[in-house]
XYZ file of C-alpha atoms in Angstrom:
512
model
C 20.003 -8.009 58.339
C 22.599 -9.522 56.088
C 20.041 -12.247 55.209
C 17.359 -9.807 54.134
C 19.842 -7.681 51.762
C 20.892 -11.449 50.424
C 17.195 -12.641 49.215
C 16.407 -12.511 46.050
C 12.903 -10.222 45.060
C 10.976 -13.287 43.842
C 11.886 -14.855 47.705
C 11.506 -11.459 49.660
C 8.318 -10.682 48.373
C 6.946 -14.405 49.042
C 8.075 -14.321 52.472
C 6.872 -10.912 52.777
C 3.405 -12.195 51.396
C 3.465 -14.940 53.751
C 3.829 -12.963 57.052
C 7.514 -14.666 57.682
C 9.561 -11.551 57.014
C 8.287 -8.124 58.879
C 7.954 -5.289 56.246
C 9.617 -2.861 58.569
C 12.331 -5.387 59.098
C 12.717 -5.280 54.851
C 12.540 -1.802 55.464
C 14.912 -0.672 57.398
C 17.562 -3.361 56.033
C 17.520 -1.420 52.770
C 17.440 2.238 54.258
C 20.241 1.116 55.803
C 21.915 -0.165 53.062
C 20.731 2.714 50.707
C 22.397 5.289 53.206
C 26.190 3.422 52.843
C 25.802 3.068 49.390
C 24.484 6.716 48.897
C 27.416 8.043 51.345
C 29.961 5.589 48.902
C 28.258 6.845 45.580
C 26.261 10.042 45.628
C 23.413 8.816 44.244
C 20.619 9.408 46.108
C 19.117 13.144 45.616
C 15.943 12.646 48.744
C 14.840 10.438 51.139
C 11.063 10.133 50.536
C 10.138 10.830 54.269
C 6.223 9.381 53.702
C 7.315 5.989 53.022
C 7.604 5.201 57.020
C 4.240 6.128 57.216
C 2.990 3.943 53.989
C 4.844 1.108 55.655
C 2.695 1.684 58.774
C -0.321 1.621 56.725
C 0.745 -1.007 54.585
C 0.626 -3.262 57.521
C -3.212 -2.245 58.892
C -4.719 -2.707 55.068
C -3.660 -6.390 54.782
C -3.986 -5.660 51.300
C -1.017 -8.068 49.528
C 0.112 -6.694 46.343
C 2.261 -8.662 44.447
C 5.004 -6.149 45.902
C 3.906 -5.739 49.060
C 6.686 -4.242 51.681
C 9.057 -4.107 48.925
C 10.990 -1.019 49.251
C 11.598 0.750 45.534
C 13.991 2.893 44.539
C 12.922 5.413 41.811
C 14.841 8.365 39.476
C 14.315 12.243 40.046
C 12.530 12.214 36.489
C 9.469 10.322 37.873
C 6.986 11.928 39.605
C 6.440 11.802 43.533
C 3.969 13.336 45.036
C 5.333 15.855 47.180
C 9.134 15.888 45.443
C 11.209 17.669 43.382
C 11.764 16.188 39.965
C 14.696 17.881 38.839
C 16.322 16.821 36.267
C 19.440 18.263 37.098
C 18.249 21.950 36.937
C 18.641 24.347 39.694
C 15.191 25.841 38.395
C 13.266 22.890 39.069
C 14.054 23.108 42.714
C 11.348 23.531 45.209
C 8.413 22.964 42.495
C 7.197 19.681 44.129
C 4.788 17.185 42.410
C 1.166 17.910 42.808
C 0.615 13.838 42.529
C 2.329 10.654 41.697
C 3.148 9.886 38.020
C 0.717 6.733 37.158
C 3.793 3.967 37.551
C 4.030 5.335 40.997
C 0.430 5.474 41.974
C 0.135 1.583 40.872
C 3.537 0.366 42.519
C 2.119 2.104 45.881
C -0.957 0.373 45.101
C 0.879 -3.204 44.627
C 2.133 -2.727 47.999
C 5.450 -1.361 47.215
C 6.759 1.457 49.298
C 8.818 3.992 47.064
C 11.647 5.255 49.786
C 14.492 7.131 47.255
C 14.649 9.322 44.719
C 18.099 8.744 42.667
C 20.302 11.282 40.327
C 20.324 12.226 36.684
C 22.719 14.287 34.681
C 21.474 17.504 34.013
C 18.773 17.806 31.333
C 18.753 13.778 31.067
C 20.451 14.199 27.575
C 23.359 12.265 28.957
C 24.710 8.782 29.927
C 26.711 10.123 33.310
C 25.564 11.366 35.787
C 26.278 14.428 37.234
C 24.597 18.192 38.033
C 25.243 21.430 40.099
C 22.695 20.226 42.637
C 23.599 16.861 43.720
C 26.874 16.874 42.057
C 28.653 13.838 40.461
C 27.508 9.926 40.791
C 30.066 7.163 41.074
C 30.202 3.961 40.058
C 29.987 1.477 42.912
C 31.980 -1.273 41.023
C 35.064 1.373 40.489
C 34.173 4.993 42.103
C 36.486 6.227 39.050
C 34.323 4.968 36.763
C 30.422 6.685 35.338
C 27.500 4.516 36.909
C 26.076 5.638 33.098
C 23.207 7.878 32.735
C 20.602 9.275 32.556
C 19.109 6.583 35.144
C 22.679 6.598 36.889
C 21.664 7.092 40.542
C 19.771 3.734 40.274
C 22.711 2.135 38.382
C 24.363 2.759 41.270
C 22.314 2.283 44.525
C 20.478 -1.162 42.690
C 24.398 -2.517 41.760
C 25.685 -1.220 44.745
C 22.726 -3.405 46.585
C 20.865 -0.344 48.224
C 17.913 -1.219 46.239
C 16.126 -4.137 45.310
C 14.290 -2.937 42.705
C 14.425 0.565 41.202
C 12.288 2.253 38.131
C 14.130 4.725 35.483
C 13.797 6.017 31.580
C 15.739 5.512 28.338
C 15.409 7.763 25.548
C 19.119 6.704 24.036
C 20.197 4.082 26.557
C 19.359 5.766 30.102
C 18.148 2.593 31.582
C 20.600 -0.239 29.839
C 24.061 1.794 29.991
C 23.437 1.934 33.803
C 22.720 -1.477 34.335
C 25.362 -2.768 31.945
C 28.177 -0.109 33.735
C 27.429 -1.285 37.207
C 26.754 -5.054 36.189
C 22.964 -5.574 36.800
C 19.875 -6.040 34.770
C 17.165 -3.422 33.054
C 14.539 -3.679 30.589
C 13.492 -0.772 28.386
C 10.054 -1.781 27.220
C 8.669 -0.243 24.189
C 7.585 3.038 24.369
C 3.835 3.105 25.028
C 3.995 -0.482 27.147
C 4.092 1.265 30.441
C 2.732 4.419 31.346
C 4.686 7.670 30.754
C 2.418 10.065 32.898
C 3.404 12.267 35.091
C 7.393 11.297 33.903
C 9.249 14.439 32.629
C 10.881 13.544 29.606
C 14.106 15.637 28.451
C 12.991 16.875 25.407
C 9.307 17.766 25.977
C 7.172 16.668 22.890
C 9.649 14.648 20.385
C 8.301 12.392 18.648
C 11.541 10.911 16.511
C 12.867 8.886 19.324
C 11.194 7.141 21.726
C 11.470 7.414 25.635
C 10.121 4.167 27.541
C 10.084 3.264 31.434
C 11.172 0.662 32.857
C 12.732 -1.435 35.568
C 15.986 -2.307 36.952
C 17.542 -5.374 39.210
C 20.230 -7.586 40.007
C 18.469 -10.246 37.977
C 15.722 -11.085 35.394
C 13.204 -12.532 37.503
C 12.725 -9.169 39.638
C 12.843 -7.153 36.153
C 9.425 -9.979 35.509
C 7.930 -8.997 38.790
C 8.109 -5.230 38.124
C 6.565 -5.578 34.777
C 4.068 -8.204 36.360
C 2.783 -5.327 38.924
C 2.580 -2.661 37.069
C 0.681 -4.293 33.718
C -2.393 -4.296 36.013
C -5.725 -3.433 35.749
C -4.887 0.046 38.003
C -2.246 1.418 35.358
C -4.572 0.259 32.059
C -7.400 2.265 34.611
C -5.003 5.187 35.586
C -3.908 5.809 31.569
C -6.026 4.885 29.187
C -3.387 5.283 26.482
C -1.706 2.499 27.529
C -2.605 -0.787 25.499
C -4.392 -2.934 27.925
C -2.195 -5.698 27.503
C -1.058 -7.808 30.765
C 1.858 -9.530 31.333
C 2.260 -12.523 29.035
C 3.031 -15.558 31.571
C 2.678 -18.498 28.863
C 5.148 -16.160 26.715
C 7.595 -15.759 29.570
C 7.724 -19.190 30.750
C 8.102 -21.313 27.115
C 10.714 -23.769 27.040
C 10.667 -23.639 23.491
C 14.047 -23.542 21.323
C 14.410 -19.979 19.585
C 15.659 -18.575 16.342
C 18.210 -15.934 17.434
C 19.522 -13.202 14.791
C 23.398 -11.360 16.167
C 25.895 -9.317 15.212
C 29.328 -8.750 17.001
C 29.422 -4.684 15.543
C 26.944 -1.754 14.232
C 30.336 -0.916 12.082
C 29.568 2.593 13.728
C 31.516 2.335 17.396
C 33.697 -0.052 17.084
C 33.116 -2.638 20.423
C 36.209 -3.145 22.992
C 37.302 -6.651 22.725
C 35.332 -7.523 25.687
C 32.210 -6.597 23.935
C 32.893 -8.532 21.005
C 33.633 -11.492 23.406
C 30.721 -11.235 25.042
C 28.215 -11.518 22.524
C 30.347 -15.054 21.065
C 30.862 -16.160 24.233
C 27.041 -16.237 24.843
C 26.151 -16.902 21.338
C 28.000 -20.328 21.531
C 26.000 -20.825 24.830
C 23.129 -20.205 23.801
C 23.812 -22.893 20.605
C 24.873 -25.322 22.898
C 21.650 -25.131 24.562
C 19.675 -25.893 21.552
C 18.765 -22.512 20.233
C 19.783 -21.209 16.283
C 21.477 -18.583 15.851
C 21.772 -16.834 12.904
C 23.648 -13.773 11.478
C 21.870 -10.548 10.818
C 23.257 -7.693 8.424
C 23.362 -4.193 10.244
C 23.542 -1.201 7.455
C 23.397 2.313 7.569
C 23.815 2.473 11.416
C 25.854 6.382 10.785
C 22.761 7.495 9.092
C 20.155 6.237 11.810
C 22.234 7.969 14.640
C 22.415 11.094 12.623
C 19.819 11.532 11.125
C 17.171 9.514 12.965
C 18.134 10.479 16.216
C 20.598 13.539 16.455
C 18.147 14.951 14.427
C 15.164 13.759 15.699
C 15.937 14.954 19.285
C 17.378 18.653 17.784
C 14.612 18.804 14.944
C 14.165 22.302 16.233
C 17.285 23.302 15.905
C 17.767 22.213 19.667
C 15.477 25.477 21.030
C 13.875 23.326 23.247
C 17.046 21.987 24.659
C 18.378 25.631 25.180
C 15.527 26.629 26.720
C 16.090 24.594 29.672
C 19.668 25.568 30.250
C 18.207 29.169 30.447
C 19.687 30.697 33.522
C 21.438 27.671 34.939
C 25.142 27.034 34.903
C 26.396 23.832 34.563
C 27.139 23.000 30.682
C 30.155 20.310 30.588
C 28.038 16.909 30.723
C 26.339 17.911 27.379
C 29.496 20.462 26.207
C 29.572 19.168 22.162
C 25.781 19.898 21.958
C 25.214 22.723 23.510
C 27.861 24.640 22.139
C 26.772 23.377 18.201
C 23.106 24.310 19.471
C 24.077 28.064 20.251
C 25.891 28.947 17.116
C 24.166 30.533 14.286
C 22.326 28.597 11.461
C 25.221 29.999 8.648
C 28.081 28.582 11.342
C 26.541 25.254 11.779
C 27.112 25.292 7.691
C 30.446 26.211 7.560
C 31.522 24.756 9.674
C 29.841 21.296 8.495
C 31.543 22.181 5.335
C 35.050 22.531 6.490
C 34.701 19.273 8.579
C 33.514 17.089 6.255
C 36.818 15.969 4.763
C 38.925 15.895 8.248
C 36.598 14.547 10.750
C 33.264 13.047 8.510
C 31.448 12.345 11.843
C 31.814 15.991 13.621
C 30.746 17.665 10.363
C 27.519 14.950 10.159
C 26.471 15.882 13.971
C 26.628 19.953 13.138
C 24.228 19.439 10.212
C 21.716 17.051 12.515
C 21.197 20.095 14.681
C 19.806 22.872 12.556
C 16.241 23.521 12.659
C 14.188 21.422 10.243
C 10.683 23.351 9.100
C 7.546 21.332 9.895
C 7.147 19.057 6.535
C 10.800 18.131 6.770
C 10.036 17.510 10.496
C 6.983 14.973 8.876
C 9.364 13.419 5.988
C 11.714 12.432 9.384
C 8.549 10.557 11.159
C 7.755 9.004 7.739
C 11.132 8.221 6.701
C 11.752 6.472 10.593
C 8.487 4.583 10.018
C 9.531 3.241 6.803
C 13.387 2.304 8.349
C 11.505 0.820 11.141
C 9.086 -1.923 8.597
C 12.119 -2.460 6.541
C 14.217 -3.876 9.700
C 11.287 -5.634 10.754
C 11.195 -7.126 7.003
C 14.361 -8.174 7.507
C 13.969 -9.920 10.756
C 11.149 -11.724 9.073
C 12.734 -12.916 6.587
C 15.362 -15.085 8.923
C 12.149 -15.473 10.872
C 13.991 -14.450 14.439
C 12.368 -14.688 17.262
C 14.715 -12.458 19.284
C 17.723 -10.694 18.573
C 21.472 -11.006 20.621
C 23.188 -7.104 20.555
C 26.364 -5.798 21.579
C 26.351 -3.107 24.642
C 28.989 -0.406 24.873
C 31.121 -1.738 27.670
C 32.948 -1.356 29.948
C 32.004 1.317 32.288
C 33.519 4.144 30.972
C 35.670 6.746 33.007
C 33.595 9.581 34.922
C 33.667 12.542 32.246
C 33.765 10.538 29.330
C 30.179 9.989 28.030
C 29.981 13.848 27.604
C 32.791 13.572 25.165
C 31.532 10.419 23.314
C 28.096 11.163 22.773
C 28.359 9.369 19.286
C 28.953 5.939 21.257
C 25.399 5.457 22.000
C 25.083 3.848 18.492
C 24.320 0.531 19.939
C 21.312 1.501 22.225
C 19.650 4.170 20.766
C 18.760 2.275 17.374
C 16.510 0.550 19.557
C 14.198 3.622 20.581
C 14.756 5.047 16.972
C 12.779 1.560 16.221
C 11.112 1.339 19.609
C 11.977 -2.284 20.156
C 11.981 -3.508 24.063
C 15.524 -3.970 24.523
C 16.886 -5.585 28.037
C 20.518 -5.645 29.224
C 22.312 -9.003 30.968
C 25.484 -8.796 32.471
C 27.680 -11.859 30.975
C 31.462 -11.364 31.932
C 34.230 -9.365 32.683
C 36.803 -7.605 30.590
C 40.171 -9.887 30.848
C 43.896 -8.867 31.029
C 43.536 -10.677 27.070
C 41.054 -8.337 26.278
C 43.298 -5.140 28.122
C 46.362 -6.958 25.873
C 43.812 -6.543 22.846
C 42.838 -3.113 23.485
C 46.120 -1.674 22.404
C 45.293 -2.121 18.588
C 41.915 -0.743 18.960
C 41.386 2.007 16.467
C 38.072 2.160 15.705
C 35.962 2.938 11.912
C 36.967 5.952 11.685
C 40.242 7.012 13.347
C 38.952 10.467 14.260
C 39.195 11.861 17.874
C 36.063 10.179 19.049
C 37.819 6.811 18.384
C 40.774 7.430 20.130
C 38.866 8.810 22.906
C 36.975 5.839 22.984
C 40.133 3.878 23.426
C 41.140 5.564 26.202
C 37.708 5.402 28.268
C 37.371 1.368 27.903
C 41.232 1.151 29.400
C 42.261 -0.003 32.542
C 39.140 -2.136 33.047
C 39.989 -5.532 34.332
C 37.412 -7.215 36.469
C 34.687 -5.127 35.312
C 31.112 -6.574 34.061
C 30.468 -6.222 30.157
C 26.668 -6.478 29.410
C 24.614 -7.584 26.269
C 21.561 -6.568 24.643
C 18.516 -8.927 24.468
C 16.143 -7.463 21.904
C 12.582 -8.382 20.671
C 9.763 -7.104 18.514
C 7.390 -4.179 19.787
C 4.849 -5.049 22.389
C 7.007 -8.480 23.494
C 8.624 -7.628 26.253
C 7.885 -11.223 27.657
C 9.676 -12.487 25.138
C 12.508 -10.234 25.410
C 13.028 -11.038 29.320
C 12.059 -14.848 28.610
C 15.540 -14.240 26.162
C 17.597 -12.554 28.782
C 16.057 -15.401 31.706
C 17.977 -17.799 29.181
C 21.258 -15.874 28.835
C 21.155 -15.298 32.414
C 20.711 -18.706 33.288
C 23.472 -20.767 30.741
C 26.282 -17.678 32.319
C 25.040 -18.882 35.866
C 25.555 -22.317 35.033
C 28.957 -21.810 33.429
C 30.453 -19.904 36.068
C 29.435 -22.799 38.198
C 31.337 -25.191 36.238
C 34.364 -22.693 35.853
């Protein structure tokens, strides 16, 4: 039992494949497993009863997907057929799926045997996780601590080992803030790379900032395998919107040296000292192994978060997002927002007014959330498009192949994303741009890095910052993640990047 929950994906599946390892055996090793860590965490929401009988199947077909018997976890947002998908809201309950969203139908049809569905904060517009149905998610690293959100029930059951491969979203971070809180891997592709179908988004419709899909594991070469399955004939045949493009293995598997842009801060959130660490720590690594790494500029980081995607998620004036709280009664995980999206147009102004000199950032996020009319809505998608060309310009011009990002860590305390919804700077520039963007755990935060933490005041001194403070403290021993970023549509790239970072921290903990 022990030895099953100890293989790595790319072994299970082989021996799997190869008839040496039982598929109930797998099976029932992970239920197991799931059910402790679920009892520890909270974060399962429903055992998805059919998958006994898929595993029965599974054996008579002798069909061998390339995930064949692999049991996979997947969020309450995606589609089952047969299940709830949530999102947090007591209305949604008891409105099962009339069929499996497309990346379910193909991971059944690789073999895999979806067995969980996992939690999500209410409305998904949130990085905990918590809601009146299945309450609050912990951490399994630290059960004081958020697993992150929105895609925090796998967070926690994949880096609490219940899962060996799990599937979530990201429309600000929902997939990487997970994985970097609880100290695994993720991959948010870009947007249109996998297929969104039958995967309720939380803002139905917006067009500003991108939601992707996408996979998360203990380790880069299971995030490959997921992405391997499901860029398959069945998914480009199940969604014809989907760019038939399959997975890249020449890309993936090039030994070549590469050109790597960084920066150490967006100059928006200011990063703990274990953040900043991270990315030099890794960025001398990654030098010593041959690669060049240059310096890139960040600019104007305040204006993409408000105005690109504050405003681009609330371009209605956030009547969409109201909408959905209709009737239900659970506000706190999204408190800010929903109390600036009920007041009245004329107090959204004055109140932006009187803000402006005390607290610059408060009175920015009130004016994001009025309601924009339809060709101001258009000058937003034109003015993103033309941000987007000019920071691929840029990248150009140094001729990067990849990019090496901070990630907000580390795992902040449980109620503290709802009150520092301006710290998702880091992550959700990359689905303003919709740039696949992967997450690699690469250290833990130090007693130095505690010491350092005690002059950390932040850009702007306001109560965000000092809230800020107070979330990263008391943090020793926990993982601190970074981002791995690449162009659109090279998501091999982007996880041949991370296989890299992954790899030199591996080897230098061995020497440590």
């Amino acid at each position: 039992m022990i030895s099953i929950l100890s293989l790595p994906l790319p072994e299970l599946s082989k021996k799997l494949r190869d008839g040496s390892l039982p598929p109930e055996h797998v099976f029932y090793a992970y239920v197991g497993k799931a059910l402790q860590i679920a009892t520890e965490t909270n974060c399962i929401t429903e055992y998805l009863q059919e998958s006994e009988t898929q595993l029965q199947k599974a054996k008579m077909t002798g069909k061998l997907g390339l995930l064949y018997g692999v049991p996979v976890s997947i969020k309450d947002s995606i589609n089952c057929q047969g299940h709830d998908s949530t999102l947090g809201f007591i209305k949604n309950l008891n409105k099962p799926a009339a069929e499996d969203s497309v990346v379910v139908q193909v991971l059944r049809r690789q073999g895999a045997i979806p067995f969980v569905k996992t939690n999500v904060p209410q409305s998904l517009i949130s990085y905990d996780c918590k809601n009146l149905i299945f309450g609050q998610t912990f951490n399994p690293l630290l059960y004081t601590r958020s697993p992150g959100g929105s895609s925090g029930g796998e967070g926690a059951l994949v880096g609490g080992g219940g899962s060996i491969l799990g599937f979530g979203t990201d429309v600000g971070g929902s997939l990487r803030f997970p994985a970097a809180f609880c100290g695994i891997c993720a991959l948010k592709p870009t947007g249109n790379r996998l297929s969104k179908k039958g995967i309720i988004p939380g803002v139905l419709g917006q067009k500003a900032v991108v939601t992707a899909v996408g996979p998360m594991a203990k380790d880069v070469e299971s995030l490959a395998l997921g992405m391997r399955a499901l860029l398959c004939e069945d998914m480009f045949h199940l969604d014809s919107t989907v760019p038939p493009l399959p997975f890249n293995e020449e890309v993936y598997s090039s030994t070549q040296p590469l050109r790597i842009g960084y920066y150490e801060t967006d100059f928006f959130t200011m990063p703990s000292p274990a953040m900043r660490r991270a990315v030099r720590e890794t960025k001398q690594l990654l030098e010593d192994a041959g690669h060049t790494l240059v310096p890139f500029e960040l600019t104007d980081v305040d204006y993409v978060v408000f105005n690109f995607c504050v405003r681009g998620m609330f371009a209605d004036g956030a009547t969409s997002f109201l909408k959905m709280f209709k009737g239900e009664l659970e506000k706190s995980s999204v408190g800010l927002f929903f109390w600036l999206a009920k007041s009245p147009h004329w107090l959204k102004s004055v109140l932006s007014w009187i803000a402006k000199p005390f607290v610059p950032r408060f009175s920015d996020i009130i004016r994001s959330m009025r309601a924009n009319t339809v060709d101001e809505v258009w000058s937003l998608h034109h003015e993103i498009e033309e941000f987007c060309h000019q920071f691929i310009a840029q990248w150009k011009k140094l001729n990067l192949d990849v990019m090496l990002c901070p990630m907000l860590g580390p795992a902040l305390g449980i109620g503290y994303p709802g009150k520092l919804s301006v710290a998702v700077s880091y992550t959700m520039l990359y689905n303003a741009l919709d740039f696949p963007a992967g997450v690699v755990p690469v250290t833990m935060v130090t007693d130095k890095d505690e010491e350092e933490l005690k002059g950390y005041q932040g850009y702007f001194r306001d109560w965000w910052d000092r809230t800020l403070a107070k979330a990263f403290r008391g943090s020793v021993g926990l993982p601190v993640a970074v981002q791995c970023v690449a162009l659109p549509w090279q998501e091999e790239l982007c996880l041949r990047f991370m296989k890299e970072v992954e790899t030199l921290i591996l080897k230098k903990n061995r020497l440590v």
